[in-house]
């Protein structure tokens, strides 16, 4: 052993901790994509090629929009983090399967550029980009964005004009088109073989994704569970069929994949509870008295605006002691004098 | 046995397999030792020896400059000649005065220990004095003098002594080895502390990955016959179980109030190493001059638990005993990978509080760049003190230290769990350290301004009235 050996290695210096969890940002996004995938694949099987194309275009447009914006504004490129892909996929799954592709692309670009990058990019946006993209499409192309088709496994897309379960309920119709008995209706809703958005109809597959995300500890149960329960409870109070209320109109999809969005939902446990409650309540209110049959998007978007406030509701830390009442403190001070 | 725990925390890959179950190997006598004069938290020591002096192993070589309660002496760990007294880099990455002793042929086995003392016959004052004279400090952490810890003020009644054998840091296995090899001394140390403090109850706390030690420890407890109620407490293997605050939470269900000490929760927590050192200080009269530690990590070809004189430099040990793969070595840690310090060179002595030296390869550590915060809330979910790291960090970044304190900056004990789990690799713990430092400077500045204003207001005030 020579004496210079100790000096030989170039040693790294840094502050502790010196090890890190193997779960980085990209791993998380990949799991989110994987969790959404079953619902997406089902959507393609149900609505055919147009659905597939919409998904591909939406993801590609989102990634491209992020790339172009960051390039033009001379910021570090972040395509590798997969977050734009998640936004693109989510947007594709909450629009009608037959939406013209150029509209989808536009919605996706709007979502990334306006809702995300204008606020400073990943981690800085206030509103859920995919929901903003959908809201943009709904406002810009109200007809196309609310035109649905009936499902047909691997078949050609039907002529337009099918009614979604929520539209049926809203217009006072009977859900009996979905099945002849109540059980059959619930089953249809649960499996998702009815008209609707590409990915939000099959409750079973969304719950599968939910289970994956919970198991991998990627999301917290609070916001989705509370949101769904709130929709159930208030629908019941308003005299609606509570089961149909949560099984239709993207409640479960929104609760699992949108109300758990890291960036636009609260980080604290209490915040998540209130967020879920608020989003559920607003959803029911919009459904009951709003113009749209469907309130999930707006329920979540409105609560997004409350997120910075909800983040102030932090837990009581370890060793927290009740602060002395001002009166008692004053008395103590007086006593000390 | 029931396994107790606290909420949150991390399940880490413990990486202990490399040295788990290994006996403690006695290191060959180094040719020199570098002994830092100050190894405790408190007033500084000054050297009692001069260059050229002959010293014996166990001899006191540095002592508190002014007699105060917050100092402990430092002893020669080998016999030899004082070669130099100079500033050297220490394991906390600052330079400090060190006494360098070179071993001398023929005298290396001479010792200068204190006479044994019966801890159960002597007075409380004598016992505390002995613990101080033996130079015992907390062997896991900041080096808090043990005799101070053992004499809490009368308004803080203590009802339980906790022996901290959790050893929750990855890689480290010496506490386990110590409990395996010296259970009698551990229990004796506990008994001494119980006698000294008049506390009737003690718990030996450890993580359940050491459950295999239970039968042996129970047997020792039966044989010991020290009276008092000493029991074993198993906790879940969960980082940071070994921190005082969380061990108290897990074993006693109590929380140390914010800004307080374990004694505010009626507990005294002592590392198992310190307890064994206490027992040896009475039975052998031996001061704290040897240290058990784990040397491990991917760049260590022969990972092992060793016992070495304090002041030993790893590279002074012969390569057949301590074989280091320099080509792979990228990071040297004093302490574990969660709370230990990275040092720039191997040329740093083992100190009283060095629980391990980890020789890490590049693959073992992490080098990822920071990304933007995803606001995933993982840091909040995993902070065992129930703090909100992301919110604290935002406040610090915004320059709002008051807000950061409100959400818990001063309660953070820098365990590193939040940084470990952050997928964006944000160096939260480091930011909190800097934030605390900035706060300290701010408070100092405010105090200085106040003092200045006071002096200006009362220029004629006699000096004797000035508060120090
Ligand atoms: S763990 Fe990291 S990315 Fe997640 S909220 Fe905390 S600081 Fe942000
Ligand atoms: S370093 Fe501080 S804030 Fe982070 S987990 Fe540990 S105690 Fe909590």
Short mmCIF file of C-alpha atoms in Angstrom, two decimals, chain A residues 1 5-26 28-29 76 78 81 122-126 216-220 222 261-269 272 307 311-312 314-321, chain B residues 8 11 15 170 245 249 254-258 315 326 329-333 337-340 342-345 360 364-367 372-378 380-381 385-388 391 403 405-408 411 416 419-421 423 425 429-430 433:
data_model
loop_
_atom_site.label_atom_id
_atom_site.label_comp_id
_atom_site.label_asym_id
_atom_site.label_seq_id
_atom_site.Cartn_x
_atom_site.Cartn_y
_atom_site.Cartn_z
CA UNK A 1 0.00 0.00 0.00
CA UNK A 5 -3.46 5.89 -2.14
CA UNK A 6 -5.59 7.68 0.39
CA UNK A 7 -5.35 10.81 -1.68
CA UNK A 8 -5.95 9.05 -4.97
CA UNK A 9 -9.75 8.74 -5.14
CA UNK A 10 -11.76 11.80 -5.94
CA UNK A 11 -14.25 11.68 -3.14
CA UNK A 12 -17.74 13.06 -3.46
CA UNK A 13 -19.02 15.40 -0.81
CA UNK A 14 -22.66 16.11 -0.19
CA UNK A 15 -25.13 16.60 2.57
CA UNK A 16 -26.92 13.60 4.04
CA UNK A 17 -28.84 11.46 3.27
CA UNK A 18 -26.46 9.62 0.99
CA UNK A 19 -28.92 7.09 -0.37
CA UNK A 20 -32.21 7.66 -2.15
CA UNK A 21 -35.33 5.70 -2.90
CA UNK A 22 -35.21 3.95 -6.28
CA UNK A 23 -38.59 5.49 -7.10
CA UNK A 24 -37.85 8.62 -9.10
CA UNK A 25 -40.22 10.90 -10.97
CA UNK A 26 -40.11 8.90 -14.19
CA UNK A 28 -43.93 7.21 -10.90
CA UNK A 29 -45.19 8.54 -14.23
CA UNK A 76 -34.33 22.71 -20.24
CA UNK A 78 -38.21 17.61 -19.87
CA UNK A 81 -40.20 12.77 -17.31
CA UNK A 122 -44.26 20.58 -14.22
CA UNK A 123 -45.05 21.13 -10.59
CA UNK A 124 -46.12 24.74 -10.99
CA UNK A 125 -49.53 24.53 -12.64
CA UNK A 126 -52.61 25.34 -10.63
CA UNK A 216 -47.39 1.04 -5.40
CA UNK A 217 -48.09 3.85 -2.94
CA UNK A 218 -48.25 6.33 -5.78
CA UNK A 219 -51.50 7.92 -4.73
CA UNK A 220 -53.34 8.39 -1.49
CA UNK A 222 -58.31 9.97 0.62
CA UNK A 261 -53.06 14.61 -9.59
CA UNK A 262 -49.96 15.52 -7.63
CA UNK A 263 -49.57 19.04 -8.78
CA UNK A 264 -53.07 20.43 -8.75
CA UNK A 265 -54.41 18.61 -5.68
CA UNK A 266 -53.38 19.30 -2.09
CA UNK A 267 -50.31 17.61 -0.58
CA UNK A 268 -51.62 17.39 2.96
CA UNK A 269 -53.87 14.65 4.30
CA UNK A 272 -57.01 15.81 0.40
CA UNK A 307 -55.59 23.79 -3.38
CA UNK A 311 -52.25 23.07 1.61
CA UNK A 312 -52.20 25.27 4.67
CA UNK A 314 -51.08 20.83 7.92
CA UNK A 315 -51.13 18.08 10.47
CA UNK A 316 -50.17 18.52 14.07
CA UNK A 317 -46.48 17.80 14.26
CA UNK A 318 -44.78 15.40 16.64
CA UNK A 319 -44.50 16.86 20.10
CA UNK A 320 -47.14 19.46 19.42
CA UNK A 321 -48.24 21.12 22.62
CA UNK B 8 -44.79 6.80 9.00
CA UNK B 11 -38.64 0.69 5.25
CA UNK B 15 -27.70 -3.33 3.62
CA UNK B 170 -28.32 0.92 6.99
CA UNK B 245 -37.85 10.91 19.94
CA UNK B 249 -42.91 7.25 20.92
CA UNK B 254 -45.16 9.49 24.56
CA UNK B 255 -44.01 12.44 22.54
CA UNK B 256 -41.19 14.73 23.52
CA UNK B 257 -42.74 18.20 23.47
CA UNK B 258 -41.62 20.45 20.67
CA UNK B 315 -5.57 3.74 6.32
CA UNK B 326 -9.64 2.57 -4.07
CA UNK B 329 -14.31 4.28 -3.75
CA UNK B 330 -16.34 7.41 -4.42
CA UNK B 331 -17.70 8.49 -1.08
CA UNK B 332 -16.54 8.06 2.50
CA UNK B 333 -19.12 8.38 5.25
CA UNK B 337 -25.89 6.81 4.98
CA UNK B 338 -29.00 8.59 6.26
CA UNK B 339 -27.46 10.92 8.83
CA UNK B 340 -23.73 10.44 8.48
CA UNK B 342 -19.41 12.62 3.81
CA UNK B 343 -15.76 13.47 4.30
CA UNK B 344 -13.21 14.52 1.67
CA UNK B 345 -10.44 12.15 2.72
CA UNK B 360 -19.36 3.74 -0.86
CA UNK B 364 -24.43 2.80 -3.79
CA UNK B 365 -24.95 6.51 -3.42
CA UNK B 366 -26.99 8.81 -5.62
CA UNK B 367 -26.01 11.62 -7.90
CA UNK B 372 -39.04 20.42 -10.05
CA UNK B 373 -41.18 19.43 -7.08
CA UNK B 374 -44.04 17.20 -8.23
CA UNK B 375 -46.04 18.05 -5.12
CA UNK B 376 -46.54 14.37 -4.65
CA UNK B 377 -46.67 14.70 -0.87
CA UNK B 378 -44.32 11.76 -0.30
CA UNK B 380 -45.12 14.61 4.14
CA UNK B 381 -46.28 11.01 4.18
CA UNK B 385 -42.24 13.91 13.03
CA UNK B 386 -45.37 14.67 11.04
CA UNK B 387 -43.82 17.78 9.55
CA UNK B 388 -44.63 19.05 6.07
CA UNK B 391 -44.29 23.35 2.64
CA UNK B 403 -43.52 30.62 8.18
CA UNK B 405 -40.65 27.78 11.73
CA UNK B 406 -44.40 27.78 12.09
CA UNK B 407 -44.69 24.62 10.02
CA UNK B 408 -41.92 22.93 11.97
CA UNK B 411 -38.67 20.35 14.98
CA UNK B 416 -33.23 12.57 5.85
CA UNK B 419 -35.06 13.59 0.96
CA UNK B 420 -34.76 9.83 0.58
CA UNK B 421 -38.27 9.48 -0.78
CA UNK B 423 -38.86 11.52 -6.48
CA UNK B 425 -34.51 14.44 -5.67
CA UNK B 429 -32.85 17.99 4.52
CA UNK B 430 -29.93 20.09 3.37
CA UNK B 433 -30.04 22.67 7.73
#
